[in-house]
PDB file of C-alpha atoms in Angstrom:
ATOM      1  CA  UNK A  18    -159.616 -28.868 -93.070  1.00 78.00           C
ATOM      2  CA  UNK A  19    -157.133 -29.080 -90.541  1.00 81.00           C
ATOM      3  CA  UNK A  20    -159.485 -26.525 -88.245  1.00 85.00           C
ATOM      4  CA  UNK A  21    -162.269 -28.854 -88.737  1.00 86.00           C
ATOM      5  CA  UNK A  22    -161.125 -32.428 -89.811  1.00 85.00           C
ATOM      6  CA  UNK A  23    -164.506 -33.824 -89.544  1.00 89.00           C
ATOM      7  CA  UNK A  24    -166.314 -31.055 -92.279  1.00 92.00           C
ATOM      8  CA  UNK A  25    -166.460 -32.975 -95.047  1.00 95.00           C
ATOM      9  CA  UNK A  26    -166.744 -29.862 -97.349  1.00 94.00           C
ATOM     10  CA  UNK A  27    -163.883 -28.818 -95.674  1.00 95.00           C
ATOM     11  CA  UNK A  28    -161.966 -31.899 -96.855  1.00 95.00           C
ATOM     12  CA  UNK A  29    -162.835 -31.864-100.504  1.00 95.00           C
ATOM     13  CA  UNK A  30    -161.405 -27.982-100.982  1.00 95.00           C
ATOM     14  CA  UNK A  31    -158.578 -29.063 -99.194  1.00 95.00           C
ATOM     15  CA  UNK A  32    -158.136 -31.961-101.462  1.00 95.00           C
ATOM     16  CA  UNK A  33    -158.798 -29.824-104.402  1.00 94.00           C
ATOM     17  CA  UNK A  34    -156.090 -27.361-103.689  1.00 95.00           C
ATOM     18  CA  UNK A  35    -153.560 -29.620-102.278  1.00 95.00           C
ATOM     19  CA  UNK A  36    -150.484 -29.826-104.061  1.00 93.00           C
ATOM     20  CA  UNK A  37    -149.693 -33.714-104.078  1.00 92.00           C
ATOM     21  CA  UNK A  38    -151.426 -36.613-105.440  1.00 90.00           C
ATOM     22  CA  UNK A  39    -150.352 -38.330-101.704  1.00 92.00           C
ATOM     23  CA  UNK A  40    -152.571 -35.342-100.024  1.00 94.00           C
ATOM     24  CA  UNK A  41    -155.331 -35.841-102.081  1.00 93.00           C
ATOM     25  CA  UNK A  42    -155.405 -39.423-101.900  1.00 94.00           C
ATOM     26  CA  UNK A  43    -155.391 -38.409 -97.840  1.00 95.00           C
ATOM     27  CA  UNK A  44    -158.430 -36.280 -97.889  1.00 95.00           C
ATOM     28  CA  UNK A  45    -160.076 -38.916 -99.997  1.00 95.00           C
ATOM     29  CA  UNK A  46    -159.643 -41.447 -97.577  1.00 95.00           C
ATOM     30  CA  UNK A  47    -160.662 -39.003 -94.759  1.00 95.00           C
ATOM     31  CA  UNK A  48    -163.649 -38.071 -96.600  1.00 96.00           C
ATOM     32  CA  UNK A  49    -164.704 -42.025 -96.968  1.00 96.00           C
ATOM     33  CA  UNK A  50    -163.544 -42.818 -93.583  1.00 96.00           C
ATOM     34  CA  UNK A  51    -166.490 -40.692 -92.149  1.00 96.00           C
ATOM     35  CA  UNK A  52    -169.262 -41.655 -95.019  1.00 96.00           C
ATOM     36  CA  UNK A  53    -168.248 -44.292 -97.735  1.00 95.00           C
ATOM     37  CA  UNK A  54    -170.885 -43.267-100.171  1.00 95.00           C
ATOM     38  CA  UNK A  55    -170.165 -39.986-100.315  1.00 96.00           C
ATOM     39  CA  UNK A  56    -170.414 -38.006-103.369  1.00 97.00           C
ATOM     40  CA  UNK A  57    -167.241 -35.771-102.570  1.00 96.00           C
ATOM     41  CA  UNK A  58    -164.889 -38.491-101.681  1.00 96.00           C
ATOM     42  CA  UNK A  59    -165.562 -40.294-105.343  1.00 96.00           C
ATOM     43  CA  UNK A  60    -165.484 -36.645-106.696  1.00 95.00           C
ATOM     44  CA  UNK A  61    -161.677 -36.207-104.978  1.00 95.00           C
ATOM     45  CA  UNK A  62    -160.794 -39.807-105.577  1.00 95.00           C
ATOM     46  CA  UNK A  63    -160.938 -39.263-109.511  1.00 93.00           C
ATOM     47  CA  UNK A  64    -158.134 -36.275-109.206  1.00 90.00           C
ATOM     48  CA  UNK A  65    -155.864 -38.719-106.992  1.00 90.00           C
ATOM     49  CA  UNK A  66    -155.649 -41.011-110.223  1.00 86.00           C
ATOM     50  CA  UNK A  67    -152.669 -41.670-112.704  1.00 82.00           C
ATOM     51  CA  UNK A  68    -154.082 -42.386-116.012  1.00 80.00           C
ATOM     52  CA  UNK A  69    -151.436 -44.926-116.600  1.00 85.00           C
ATOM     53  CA  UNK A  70    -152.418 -46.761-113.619  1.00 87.00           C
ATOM     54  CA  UNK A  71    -156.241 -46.327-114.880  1.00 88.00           C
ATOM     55  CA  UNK A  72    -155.912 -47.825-118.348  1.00 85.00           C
ATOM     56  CA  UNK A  73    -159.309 -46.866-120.871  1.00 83.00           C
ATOM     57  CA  UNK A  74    -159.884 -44.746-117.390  1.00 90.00           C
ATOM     58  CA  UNK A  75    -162.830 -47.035-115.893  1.00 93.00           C
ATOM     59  CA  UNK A  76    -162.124 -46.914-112.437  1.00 94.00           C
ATOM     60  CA  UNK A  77    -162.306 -42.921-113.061  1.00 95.00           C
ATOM     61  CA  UNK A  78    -165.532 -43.564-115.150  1.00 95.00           C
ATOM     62  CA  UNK A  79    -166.529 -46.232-111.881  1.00 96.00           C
ATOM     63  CA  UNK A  80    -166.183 -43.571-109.526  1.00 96.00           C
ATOM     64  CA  UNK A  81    -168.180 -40.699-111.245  1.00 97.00           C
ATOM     65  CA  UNK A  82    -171.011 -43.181-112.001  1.00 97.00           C
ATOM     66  CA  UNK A  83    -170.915 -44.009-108.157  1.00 97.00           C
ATOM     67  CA  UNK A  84    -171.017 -40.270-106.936  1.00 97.00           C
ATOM     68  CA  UNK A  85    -173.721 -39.745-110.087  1.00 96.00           C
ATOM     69  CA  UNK A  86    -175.807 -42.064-108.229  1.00 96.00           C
ATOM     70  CA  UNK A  87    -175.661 -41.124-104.655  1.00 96.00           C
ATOM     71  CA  UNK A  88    -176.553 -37.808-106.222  1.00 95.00           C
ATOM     72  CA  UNK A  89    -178.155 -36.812-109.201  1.00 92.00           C
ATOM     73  CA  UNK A  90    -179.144 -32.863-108.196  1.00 93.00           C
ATOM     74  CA  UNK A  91    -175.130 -32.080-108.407  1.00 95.00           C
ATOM     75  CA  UNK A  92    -173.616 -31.204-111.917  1.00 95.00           C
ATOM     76  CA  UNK A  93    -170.065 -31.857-111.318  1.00 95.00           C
ATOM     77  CA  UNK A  94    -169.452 -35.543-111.662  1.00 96.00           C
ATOM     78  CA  UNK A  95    -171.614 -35.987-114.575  1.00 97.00           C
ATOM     79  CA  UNK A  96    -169.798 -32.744-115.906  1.00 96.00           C
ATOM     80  CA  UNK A  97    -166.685 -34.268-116.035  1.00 95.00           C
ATOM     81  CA  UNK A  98    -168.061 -37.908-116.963  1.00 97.00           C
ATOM     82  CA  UNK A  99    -169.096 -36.111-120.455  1.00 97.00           C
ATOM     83  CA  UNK A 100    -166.103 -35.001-120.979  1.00 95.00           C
ATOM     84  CA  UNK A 101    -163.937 -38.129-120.022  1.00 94.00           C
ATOM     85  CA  UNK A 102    -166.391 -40.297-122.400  1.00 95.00           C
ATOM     86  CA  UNK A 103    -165.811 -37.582-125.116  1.00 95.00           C
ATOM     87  CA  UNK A 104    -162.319 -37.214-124.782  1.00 92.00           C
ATOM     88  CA  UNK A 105    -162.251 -41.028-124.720  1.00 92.00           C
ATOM     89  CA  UNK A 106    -164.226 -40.985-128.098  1.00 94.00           C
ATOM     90  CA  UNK A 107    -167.568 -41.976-126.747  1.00 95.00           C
ATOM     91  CA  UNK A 108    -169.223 -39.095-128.022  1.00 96.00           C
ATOM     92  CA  UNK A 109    -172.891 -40.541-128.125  1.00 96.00           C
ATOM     93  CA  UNK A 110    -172.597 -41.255-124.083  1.00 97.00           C
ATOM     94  CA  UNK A 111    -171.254 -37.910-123.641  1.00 97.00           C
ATOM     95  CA  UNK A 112    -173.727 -36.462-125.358  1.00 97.00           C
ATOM     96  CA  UNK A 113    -175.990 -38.251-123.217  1.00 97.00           C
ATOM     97  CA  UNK A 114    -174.557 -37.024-120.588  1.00 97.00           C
ATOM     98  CA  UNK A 115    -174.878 -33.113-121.360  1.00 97.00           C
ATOM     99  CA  UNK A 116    -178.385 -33.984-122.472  1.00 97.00           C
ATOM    100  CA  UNK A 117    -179.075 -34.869-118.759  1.00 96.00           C
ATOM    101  CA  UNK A 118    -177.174 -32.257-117.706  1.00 96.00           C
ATOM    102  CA  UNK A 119    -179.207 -29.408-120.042  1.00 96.00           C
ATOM    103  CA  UNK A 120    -182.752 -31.445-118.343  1.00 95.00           C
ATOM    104  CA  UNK A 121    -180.967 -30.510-114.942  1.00 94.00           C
ATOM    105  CA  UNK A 122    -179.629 -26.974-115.678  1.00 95.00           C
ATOM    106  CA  UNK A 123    -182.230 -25.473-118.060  1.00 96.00           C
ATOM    107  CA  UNK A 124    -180.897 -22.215-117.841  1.00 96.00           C
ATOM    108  CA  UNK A 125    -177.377 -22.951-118.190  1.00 97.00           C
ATOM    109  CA  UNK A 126    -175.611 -22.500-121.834  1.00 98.00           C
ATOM    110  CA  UNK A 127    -172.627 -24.602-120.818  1.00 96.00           C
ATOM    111  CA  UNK A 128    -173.918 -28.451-121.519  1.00 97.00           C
ATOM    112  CA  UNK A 129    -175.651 -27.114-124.628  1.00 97.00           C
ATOM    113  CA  UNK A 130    -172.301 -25.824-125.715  1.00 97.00           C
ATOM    114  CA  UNK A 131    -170.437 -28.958-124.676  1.00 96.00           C
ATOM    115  CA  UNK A 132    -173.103 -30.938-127.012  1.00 97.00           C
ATOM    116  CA  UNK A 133    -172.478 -28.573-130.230  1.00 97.00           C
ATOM    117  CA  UNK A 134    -168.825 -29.685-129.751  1.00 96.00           C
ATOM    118  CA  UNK A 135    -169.907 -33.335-129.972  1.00 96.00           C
ATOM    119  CA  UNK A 136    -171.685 -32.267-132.996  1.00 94.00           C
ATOM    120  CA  UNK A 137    -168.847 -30.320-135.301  1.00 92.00           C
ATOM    121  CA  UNK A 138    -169.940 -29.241-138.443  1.00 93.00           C
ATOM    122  CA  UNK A 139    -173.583 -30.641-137.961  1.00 96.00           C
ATOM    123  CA  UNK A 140    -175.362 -27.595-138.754  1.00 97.00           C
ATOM    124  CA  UNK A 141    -178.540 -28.423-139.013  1.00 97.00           C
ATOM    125  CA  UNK A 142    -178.031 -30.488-135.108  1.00 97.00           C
ATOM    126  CA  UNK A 143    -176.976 -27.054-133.742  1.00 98.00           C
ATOM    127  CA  UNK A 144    -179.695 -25.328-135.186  1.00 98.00           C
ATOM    128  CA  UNK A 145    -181.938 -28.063-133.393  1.00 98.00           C
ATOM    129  CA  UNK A 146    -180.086 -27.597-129.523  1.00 98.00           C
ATOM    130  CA  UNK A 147    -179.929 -23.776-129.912  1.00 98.00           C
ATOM    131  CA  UNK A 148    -183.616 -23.437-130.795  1.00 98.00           C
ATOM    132  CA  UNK A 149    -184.322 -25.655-128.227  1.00 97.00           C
ATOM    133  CA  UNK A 150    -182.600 -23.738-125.488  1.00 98.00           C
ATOM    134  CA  UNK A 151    -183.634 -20.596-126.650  1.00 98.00           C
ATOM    135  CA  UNK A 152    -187.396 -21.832-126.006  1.00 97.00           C
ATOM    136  CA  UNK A 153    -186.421 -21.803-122.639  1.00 97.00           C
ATOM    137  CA  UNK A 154    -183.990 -18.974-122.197  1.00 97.00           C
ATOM    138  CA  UNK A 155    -185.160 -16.136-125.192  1.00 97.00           C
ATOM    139  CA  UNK A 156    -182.514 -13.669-124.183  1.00 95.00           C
ATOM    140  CA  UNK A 157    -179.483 -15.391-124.415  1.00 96.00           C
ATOM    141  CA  UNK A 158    -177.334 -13.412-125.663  1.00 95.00           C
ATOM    142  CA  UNK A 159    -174.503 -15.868-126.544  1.00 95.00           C
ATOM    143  CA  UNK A 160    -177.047 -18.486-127.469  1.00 97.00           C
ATOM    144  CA  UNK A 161    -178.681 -15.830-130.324  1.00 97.00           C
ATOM    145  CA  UNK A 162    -175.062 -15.039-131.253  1.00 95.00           C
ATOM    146  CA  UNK A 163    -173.933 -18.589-131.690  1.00 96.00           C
ATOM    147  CA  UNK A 164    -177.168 -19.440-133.464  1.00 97.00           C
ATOM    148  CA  UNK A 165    -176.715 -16.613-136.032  1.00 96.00           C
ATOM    149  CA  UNK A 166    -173.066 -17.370-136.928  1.00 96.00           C
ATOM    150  CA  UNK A 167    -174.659 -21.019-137.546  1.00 97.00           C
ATOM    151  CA  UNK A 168    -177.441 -19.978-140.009  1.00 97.00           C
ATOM    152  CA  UNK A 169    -174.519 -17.526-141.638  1.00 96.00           C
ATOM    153  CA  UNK A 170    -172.267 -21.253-142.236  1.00 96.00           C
ATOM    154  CA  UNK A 171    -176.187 -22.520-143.679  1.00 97.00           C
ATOM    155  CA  UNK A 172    -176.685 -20.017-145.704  1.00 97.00           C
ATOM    156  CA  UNK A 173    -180.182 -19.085-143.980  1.00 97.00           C
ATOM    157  CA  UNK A 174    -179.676 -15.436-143.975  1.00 97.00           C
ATOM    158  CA  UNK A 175    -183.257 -14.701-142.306  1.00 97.00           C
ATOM    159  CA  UNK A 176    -182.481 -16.967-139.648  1.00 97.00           C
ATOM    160  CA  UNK A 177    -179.350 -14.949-139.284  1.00 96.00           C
ATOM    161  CA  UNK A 178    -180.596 -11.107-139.091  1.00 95.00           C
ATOM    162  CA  UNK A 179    -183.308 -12.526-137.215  1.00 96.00           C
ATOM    163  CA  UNK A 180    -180.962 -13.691-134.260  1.00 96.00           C
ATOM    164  CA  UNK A 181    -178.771 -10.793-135.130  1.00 93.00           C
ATOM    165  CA  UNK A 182    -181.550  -8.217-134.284  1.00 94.00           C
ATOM    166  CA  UNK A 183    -182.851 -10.088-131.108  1.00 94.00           C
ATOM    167  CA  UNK A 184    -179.501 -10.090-129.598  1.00 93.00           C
ATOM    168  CA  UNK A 185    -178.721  -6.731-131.023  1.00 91.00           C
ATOM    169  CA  UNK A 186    -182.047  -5.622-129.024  1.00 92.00           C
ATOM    170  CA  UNK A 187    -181.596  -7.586-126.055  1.00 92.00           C
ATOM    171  CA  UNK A 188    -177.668  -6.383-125.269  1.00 85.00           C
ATOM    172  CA  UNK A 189    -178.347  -2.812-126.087  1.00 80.00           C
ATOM    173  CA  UNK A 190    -175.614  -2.782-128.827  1.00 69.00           C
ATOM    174  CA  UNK A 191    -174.464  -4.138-131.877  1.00 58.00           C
ATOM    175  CA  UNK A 192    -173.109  -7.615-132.176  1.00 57.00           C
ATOM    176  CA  UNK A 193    -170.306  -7.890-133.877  1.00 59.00           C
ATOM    177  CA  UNK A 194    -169.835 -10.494-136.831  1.00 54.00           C
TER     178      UNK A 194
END
């Protein structure tokens, strides 16, 4: 950052890795001096917080709605927005949220994961998001694996050798359960 103060990019890793809330807050500002819409500088800005001096957290929540909205193609802010409204008990929202994020990231196991958190001991819901992602991505290993262990907890013991021998055949070995 310091070899190229204007490189925004350059700014937010800086921020990311710097060891005070003060320098954060610093590249922030530097980031938002340059472009005051930019989805970086709200990105930084939420790390530069004190949760006491953020109470419920919905400036933080403010922020990643703001860089959401300048741009939707990026998965971090809304990421971390799922999370905060889950951790914050607003587990519909968040599972909103990962919804959105699953439309944006087909292929990625991560917000389905984050959703069969929301969704403890809902068996039958994680059947429903596995299956669903699996439509898409057939060879997931850890998606077959997870799905299996959750017909085992149902009781649905085809459902489980099924997903058993598809990610047995898919990963070249046995799965172990």
């Amino acid at each position: 950052a310091k070899a190229e103060p204007e490189n925004i990019a350059a700014l937010y890793l800086a921020g990311r890795i710097a060891e005070t809330v003060e320098e954060r807050q610093g590249y922030a500002e530097n980031i938002f001096k340059m472009d005051p819409d930019n989805y970086w500088g709200y990105l930084l800005k939420v790390t530069t917080r004190d949760p006491d001096d953020d109470p419920g957290l919905k400036q933080t929540e403010a922020d990643l709605r703001k860089a959401i909205k300048i741009d939707r193609s990026k998965p971090f802010a809304p990421t971390i927005l799922g999370q905060l409204l889950a951790e914050t008990g607003r587990k519909d929202e968040a599972d909103k949220v990962f919804e959105q994020l699953s439309d944006m990231m087909p292929n990625d196991f991560s917000p389905v994961q984050r959703r069969l958190v929301l969704a403890v001991g809902d068996f039958r819901r994680h059947i429903k998001l596995l299956n669903d992602f699996l439509k898409k991505n057939p060879d997931h290993v850890l998606a077959l694996d997870i799905r299996a262990r959750v017909y085992r907890e149902l009781g649905d013991w085809d459902g489980y050798i099924e997903s058993l021998r598809r990610a047995s055949a898919i990963s070249g070995e046995g799965v172990d359960f």
